[in-house]
Amino acid sequence: MDRAELPEPFFSVLGAVRIRSAGLQLPLGSPQQRALLAMLLLRRNDVVDLDEIVDGLWGEEPPRTAVGTVRSHVYRLRRALGPRIVTHGQGYLLHVAPGALDLDVFDELVAQARGCTAEEGTGEAAELLARALGLWQGAPLAGLPGPYAAIHRERLSELRLSVLLERIELDLRLGRHDRLVPELTGLCAEHPLHGRLRELAGLALVRSGRGAPAARDEQPARPHRTPGTPPAADAPRAPGEPPVPPDPAALPLPLPLPLPLPKPAQLPCPPDHLIGREEVVAELLGTLTTPRPGSIAVVTVTGTGGVGKSALTVHVAQRLRDRYPEGQLYASLHGTSKDPADPGTVLAGFLQALGTHASQIPAGQQERAALFRTTVADRRILLVLDDARDTAQVEALLPGTPTCAVLVTGRSTLDGLPTVRRVRLEPLAVPEALAVLGAVVGPQRIAAEADQAQALAERCGGLPLALRLAGARLAARPSWTLSDFVRLLDGGHPAFPALPPFSVFPAPAGSQDGITACLRPGYDLLEEEEARLLRLLALPRGGATDIAGAAALGGLSPARAGQFLERLTGRGLLESPRPGVYRQYPLLRMFAAERSHEQDRPEEREAAMTRFLDHLLAEARTVHAAERPGHHVVGLLPPGTCPGRPDSRRRLVDPDHDGALAVAAQIVEAVPSAVAVAADLALAVEPLLEGSYLWADSLEPLRRILRTAQDQGHLRAAGRAGHLLGSALAHLGRLDEADRILDAAEHAARAVSDEAVHTGILNRRAHVCQYRAHWLQADVLHRQAVTAAEEYGSDWACRNARANSVSTLLRLSRRDEAAEISRTTLASAVEAGDQGGEAYALYNLGLTARHLGRTDEAVDRHRQSAALGARHGSPAMEAMNLVSETAAQLAGNRLPAAVECGERAVAATRRLRWHTAEVRALRLLGSALAAAGDRRRARARLEQAAAVLTLSGLPRRPHDPLLPPDAASA
């Protein structure tokens, strides 16, 4: 029989669990079977997993037969309910129609009543609430065993009491005082510690003129009336006889009227200044002032130590005092200490602050939590729970009614809390960090050393705690300069003393270092393996690492490393900027590195860094093979055929952090024997340096690697590092130094028969000749590079050497030869799947087309090349094509297009800090503007070109072989 054809049953949980169908009550079997039905009803139309059912029926120690028993219960329930119970994997779902559960009807009536209340329909609202309460048939889930039923029995009982209080308050507004007195008297006896009930009972008695209710054991017996005494007030009277005033001795002794409930105000003093958090403050204020019927406003603010969670939360809470006038409760949960606050102790403190006498506070935590929820029910109270360890610590402290709000801070992410808003607080950006420093030390000192102030802000990692500590120390030492303090930080001295006296949140007693005092407690909570990985992650002074890199550092399996990384991130000790990638905050890295020097043996640290360098080389090998297919370089052939990860390029040459070369140079300083691996790594990342034009960033690391190789007499490493360093110097226009470095590198490469590097050096020396406009000498070197590549069998090197010769051939007016080489290199690159080579060949075809006067074809070729370069992740190729397209548009006399393209070319070259390309773009743009008649803007652009030349130290007419000539020399 189809479920739709069955008569629709009506389910009840507001009392004993029942099912009625077609006017009959269905048999439901044993109490445990009814408890299972209750779980399915309370999770109606949702899948309840088998494990949840077992836990809900038996708790932590289920019998071995638990699963079979559950399936038997389901089988018997299906006999009553048919296909309404559906199996989903390892769980079950009960289909319940809208309005077929008394709890749903109750919720709907309550919602309607609250809507009437909002529209001043008090009488109708009271009747709707009365109808809703009439659905209750005793204790909810009555007689059902198991922890699930116990929890929800308590929750539903509190829900009923909350709605009952709403109805009583509406009846009071309607003047129904007399009939409320007996009901409230009974409720006060049932809930003797409920402050709101006592308050309402007193109000009803006063308004009815009857005094307060007497305690049953305090009512004295009425005195017998003797002759001559006045009649009692309730004695029969003759018609017209005036009423007899009551005998005070005959009245019951009244209980004292309820005293006004205490209104705790426990929030700490707010911080003097809160800078750079305006958006977060506005977000939190909006969340906590927006009505949310039926849900408690729980907000979490999480982040690493020292990021300003507590200060922000107290600031927001202080601004919400008027919104929560019946009290503000505050507790520090000491989540990062070895002895976190006990929730039961915190609850006892809250209850006492709310007026509960110590003798009336229950002993158990659950009973205290229940009394706390009852005490704050329907009161507008704000809770601030600071420095929570985990979800379990917080859950017992949550109120049960939506009139309250909760702000929770913690370093862990507190994922299990039922929040309406989660805020992950990040370190301050540099402008806001400078403002924090200026607020402490004075803006004059910041302005006087702007560069050093920015350096200090960056070394503080944007953490407000560190910034305030640094500012406090500088403020106490007016003779110090900011550069003095930066040198102190760089020297590893204790630059951060204990928190200053004005701090809202003082450091633990006896702490010597404010940052250590903040970070050490969280670190001490880690398991040994987690703490070890955190220490080793700090050894390479790089930016982000992935799971494989962390596994290499720790000597762990990737699965184990991934588990530890996620736990450390959850505790606020790492951040994850994107999935699978992790990094340390700067000061936390400093702290972890100090712990490593204290706890890890030197050989352990060296082994970790060597493993990490091997990992970087493995990634770079894979990227190199993909970037330069067919280029056979000894030592750079990737093991196997594992593909590179999509974000390998970004991590290897990250412009915002130390890339692979900087990390390699640092490791070589600590472990000089690793210089061969570092030099191989440098050669492997060459395509990425070229594609992103990051040559300037590579100079210092390459110098350090080359110096170590030369000191050790390691010729292959010296040749490879020298080749890369000479290439970087040539690209940056420092030609004399490039010549010297390349000469030495060529001798080293020849001595060890490193043919691939020797070929690359010939190519780069040809570039130097092109920069100097020595075109005939460049042509000879290009031919030598082609021959060398053919001799050792690298298709990629042959193709690249021929492509590099095109600009020389054009300068020598051998245009047909240049066009032929461009066509053949394009075909070869397409056949080899070499996207970089394909983009370069298209670029060369654009150059040759312009030299042959075919400007439309030139524009098309440059746009094709730029698009391919963008897809391939080569911003340098995009910039080259924009400059060359500008020249082609200008040559075709399409002046508006030349101006528009020239502006984009200037922006692209500036982003790359490619000064020769920027000068060429500015000159072409100036020529286009002058030809269009805009001489003022043309002059401004040409003056900018001259300024770039002066600042960069380039010659007045730099010859960049990768770029077209400017208009003046075309």
mmCIF file with all atom_site columns, N, CA and C in Angstrom, residues 689-695 869 873-882 912 914 962-963:
data_model
loop_
_atom_site.group_PDB
_atom_site.id
_atom_site.type_symbol
_atom_site.label_atom_id
_atom_site.label_alt_id
_atom_site.label_comp_id
_atom_site.label_asym_id
_atom_site.label_entity_id
_atom_site.label_seq_id
_atom_site.pdbx_PDB_ins_code
_atom_site.Cartn_x
_atom_site.Cartn_y
_atom_site.Cartn_z
_atom_site.occupancy
_atom_site.B_iso_or_equiv
_atom_site.pdbx_formal_charge
_atom_site.auth_seq_id
_atom_site.auth_comp_id
_atom_site.auth_asym_id
_atom_site.auth_atom_id
_atom_site.pdbx_PDB_model_num
ATOM 1  N N  . LEU A 1 689 ? 60.685 32.269 -12.586 1.00 0.00 ? 689 LEU A N  1
ATOM 2  C CA . LEU A 1 689 ? 61.261 33.608 -12.433 1.00 0.00 ? 689 LEU A CA 1
ATOM 3  C C  . LEU A 1 689 ? 61.087 34.413 -13.717 1.00 0.00 ? 689 LEU A C  1
ATOM 4  N N  . GLU A 1 690 ? 61.287 33.743 -14.843 1.00 0.00 ? 690 GLU A N  1
ATOM 5  C CA . GLU A 1 690 ? 61.181 34.442 -16.124 1.00 0.00 ? 690 GLU A CA 1
ATOM 6  C C  . GLU A 1 690 ? 59.731 34.809 -16.420 1.00 0.00 ? 690 GLU A C  1
ATOM 7  N N  . GLY A 1 691 ? 58.809 33.865 -16.181 1.00 0.00 ? 691 GLY A N  1
ATOM 8  C CA . GLY A 1 691 ? 57.405 34.123 -16.498 1.00 0.00 ? 691 GLY A CA 1
ATOM 9  C C  . GLY A 1 691 ? 56.774 35.187 -15.626 1.00 0.00 ? 691 GLY A C  1
ATOM 10 N N  . SER A 1 692 ? 57.230 35.307 -14.368 1.00 0.00 ? 692 SER A N  1
ATOM 11 C CA . SER A 1 692 ? 56.673 36.302 -13.451 1.00 0.00 ? 692 SER A CA 1
ATOM 12 C C  . SER A 1 692 ? 57.571 37.518 -13.268 1.00 0.00 ? 692 SER A C  1
ATOM 13 N N  . TYR A 1 693 ? 58.722 37.533 -13.935 1.00 0.00 ? 693 TYR A N  1
ATOM 14 C CA . TYR A 1 693 ? 59.702 38.609 -13.863 1.00 0.00 ? 693 TYR A CA 1
ATOM 15 C C  . TYR A 1 693 ? 60.047 38.940 -12.406 1.00 0.00 ? 693 TYR A C  1
ATOM 16 N N  . LEU A 1 694 ? 60.456 37.902 -11.691 1.00 0.00 ? 694 LEU A N  1
ATOM 17 C CA . LEU A 1 694 ? 60.827 38.068 -10.287 1.00 0.00 ? 694 LEU A CA 1
ATOM 18 C C  . LEU A 1 694 ? 62.343 38.063 -10.111 1.00 0.00 ? 694 LEU A C  1
ATOM 19 N N  . TRP A 1 695 ? 63.052 38.575 -11.105 1.00 0.00 ? 695 TRP A N  1
ATOM 20 C CA . TRP A 1 695 ? 64.506 38.541 -11.072 1.00 0.00 ? 695 TRP A CA 1
ATOM 21 C C  . TRP A 1 695 ? 65.075 39.353 -9.907  1.00 0.00 ? 695 TRP A C  1
ATOM 22 N N  . GLY A 1 869 ? 49.641 33.470 -22.862 1.00 0.00 ? 869 GLY A N  1
ATOM 23 C CA . GLY A 1 869 ? 50.491 33.727 -21.700 1.00 0.00 ? 869 GLY A CA 1
ATOM 24 C C  . GLY A 1 869 ? 49.695 33.859 -20.416 1.00 0.00 ? 869 GLY A C  1
ATOM 25 N N  . GLY A 1 873 ? 49.862 31.426 -17.059 1.00 0.00 ? 873 GLY A N  1
ATOM 26 C CA . GLY A 1 873 ? 50.373 32.003 -15.823 1.00 0.00 ? 873 GLY A CA 1
ATOM 27 C C  . GLY A 1 873 ? 51.667 32.759 -15.998 1.00 0.00 ? 873 GLY A C  1
ATOM 28 N N  . SER A 1 874 ? 51.791 33.505 -17.120 1.00 0.00 ? 874 SER A N  1
ATOM 29 C CA . SER A 1 874 ? 53.017 34.252 -17.404 1.00 0.00 ? 874 SER A CA 1
ATOM 30 C C  . SER A 1 874 ? 52.687 35.730 -17.561 1.00 0.00 ? 874 SER A C  1
ATOM 31 N N  . PRO A 1 875 ? 52.667 36.506 -16.463 1.00 0.00 ? 875 PRO A N  1
ATOM 32 C CA . PRO A 1 875 ? 52.387 37.941 -16.594 1.00 0.00 ? 875 PRO A CA 1
ATOM 33 C C  . PRO A 1 875 ? 53.443 38.676 -17.396 1.00 0.00 ? 875 PRO A C  1
ATOM 34 N N  . ALA A 1 876 ? 54.690 38.162 -17.419 1.00 0.00 ? 876 ALA A N  1
ATOM 35 C CA . ALA A 1 876 ? 55.721 38.821 -18.221 1.00 0.00 ? 876 ALA A CA 1
ATOM 36 C C  . ALA A 1 876 ? 55.373 38.742 -19.702 1.00 0.00 ? 876 ALA A C  1
ATOM 37 N N  . MET A 1 877 ? 54.870 37.588 -20.162 1.00 0.00 ? 877 MET A N  1
ATOM 38 C CA . MET A 1 877 ? 54.473 37.456 -21.561 1.00 0.00 ? 877 MET A CA 1
ATOM 39 C C  . MET A 1 877 ? 53.318 38.399 -21.883 1.00 0.00 ? 877 MET A C  1
ATOM 40 N N  . GLU A 1 878 ? 52.370 38.547 -20.966 1.00 0.00 ? 878 GLU A N  1
ATOM 41 C CA . GLU A 1 878 ? 51.276 39.506 -21.185 1.00 0.00 ? 878 GLU A CA 1
ATOM 42 C C  . GLU A 1 878 ? 51.829 40.917 -21.350 1.00 0.00 ? 878 GLU A C  1
ATOM 43 N N  . ALA A 1 879 ? 52.747 41.317 -20.460 1.00 0.00 ? 879 ALA A N  1
ATOM 44 C CA . ALA A 1 879 ? 53.292 42.677 -20.520 1.00 0.00 ? 879 ALA A CA 1
ATOM 45 C C  . ALA A 1 879 ? 54.063 42.901 -21.819 1.00 0.00 ? 879 ALA A C  1
ATOM 46 N N  . MET A 1 880 ? 54.889 41.921 -22.240 1.00 0.00 ? 880 MET A N  1
ATOM 47 C CA . MET A 1 880 ? 55.625 42.051 -23.501 1.00 0.00 ? 880 MET A CA 1
ATOM 48 C C  . MET A 1 880 ? 54.681 42.307 -24.664 1.00 0.00 ? 880 MET A C  1
ATOM 49 N N  . ASN A 1 881 ? 53.606 41.572 -24.724 1.00 0.00 ? 881 ASN A N  1
ATOM 50 C CA . ASN A 1 881 ? 52.681 41.708 -25.848 1.00 0.00 ? 881 ASN A CA 1
ATOM 51 C C  . ASN A 1 881 ? 51.920 43.023 -25.808 1.00 0.00 ? 881 ASN A C  1
ATOM 52 N N  . LEU A 1 882 ? 51.604 43.518 -24.619 1.00 0.00 ? 882 LEU A N  1
ATOM 53 C CA . LEU A 1 882 ? 50.941 44.824 -24.545 1.00 0.00 ? 882 LEU A CA 1
ATOM 54 C C  . LEU A 1 882 ? 51.853 45.924 -25.082 1.00 0.00 ? 882 LEU A C  1
ATOM 55 N N  . LEU A 1 912 ? 55.002 44.428 -12.462 1.00 0.00 ? 912 LEU A N  1
ATOM 56 C CA . LEU A 1 912 ? 56.119 43.487 -12.470 1.00 0.00 ? 912 LEU A CA 1
ATOM 57 C C  . LEU A 1 912 ? 57.440 44.131 -12.057 1.00 0.00 ? 912 LEU A C  1
ATOM 58 N N  . TRP A 1 914 ? 59.260 45.840 -13.970 1.00 0.00 ? 914 TRP A N  1
ATOM 59 C CA . TRP A 1 914 ? 60.103 45.623 -15.145 1.00 0.00 ? 914 TRP A CA 1
ATOM 60 C C  . TRP A 1 914 ? 60.417 46.998 -15.734 1.00 0.00 ? 914 TRP A C  1
ATOM 61 N N  . LEU A 1 962 ? 63.774 41.630 -25.480 1.00 0.00 ? 962 LEU A N  1
ATOM 62 C CA . LEU A 1 962 ? 62.427 41.062 -25.489 1.00 0.00 ? 962 LEU A CA 1
ATOM 63 C C  . LEU A 1 962 ? 61.369 42.054 -25.952 1.00 0.00 ? 962 LEU A C  1
ATOM 64 N N  . LEU A 1 963 ? 61.756 43.329 -26.144 1.00 0.00 ? 963 LEU A N  1
ATOM 65 C CA . LEU A 1 963 ? 60.777 44.373 -26.412 1.00 0.00 ? 963 LEU A CA 1
ATOM 66 C C  . LEU A 1 963 ? 61.029 45.028 -27.758 1.00 0.00 ? 963 LEU A C  1
#
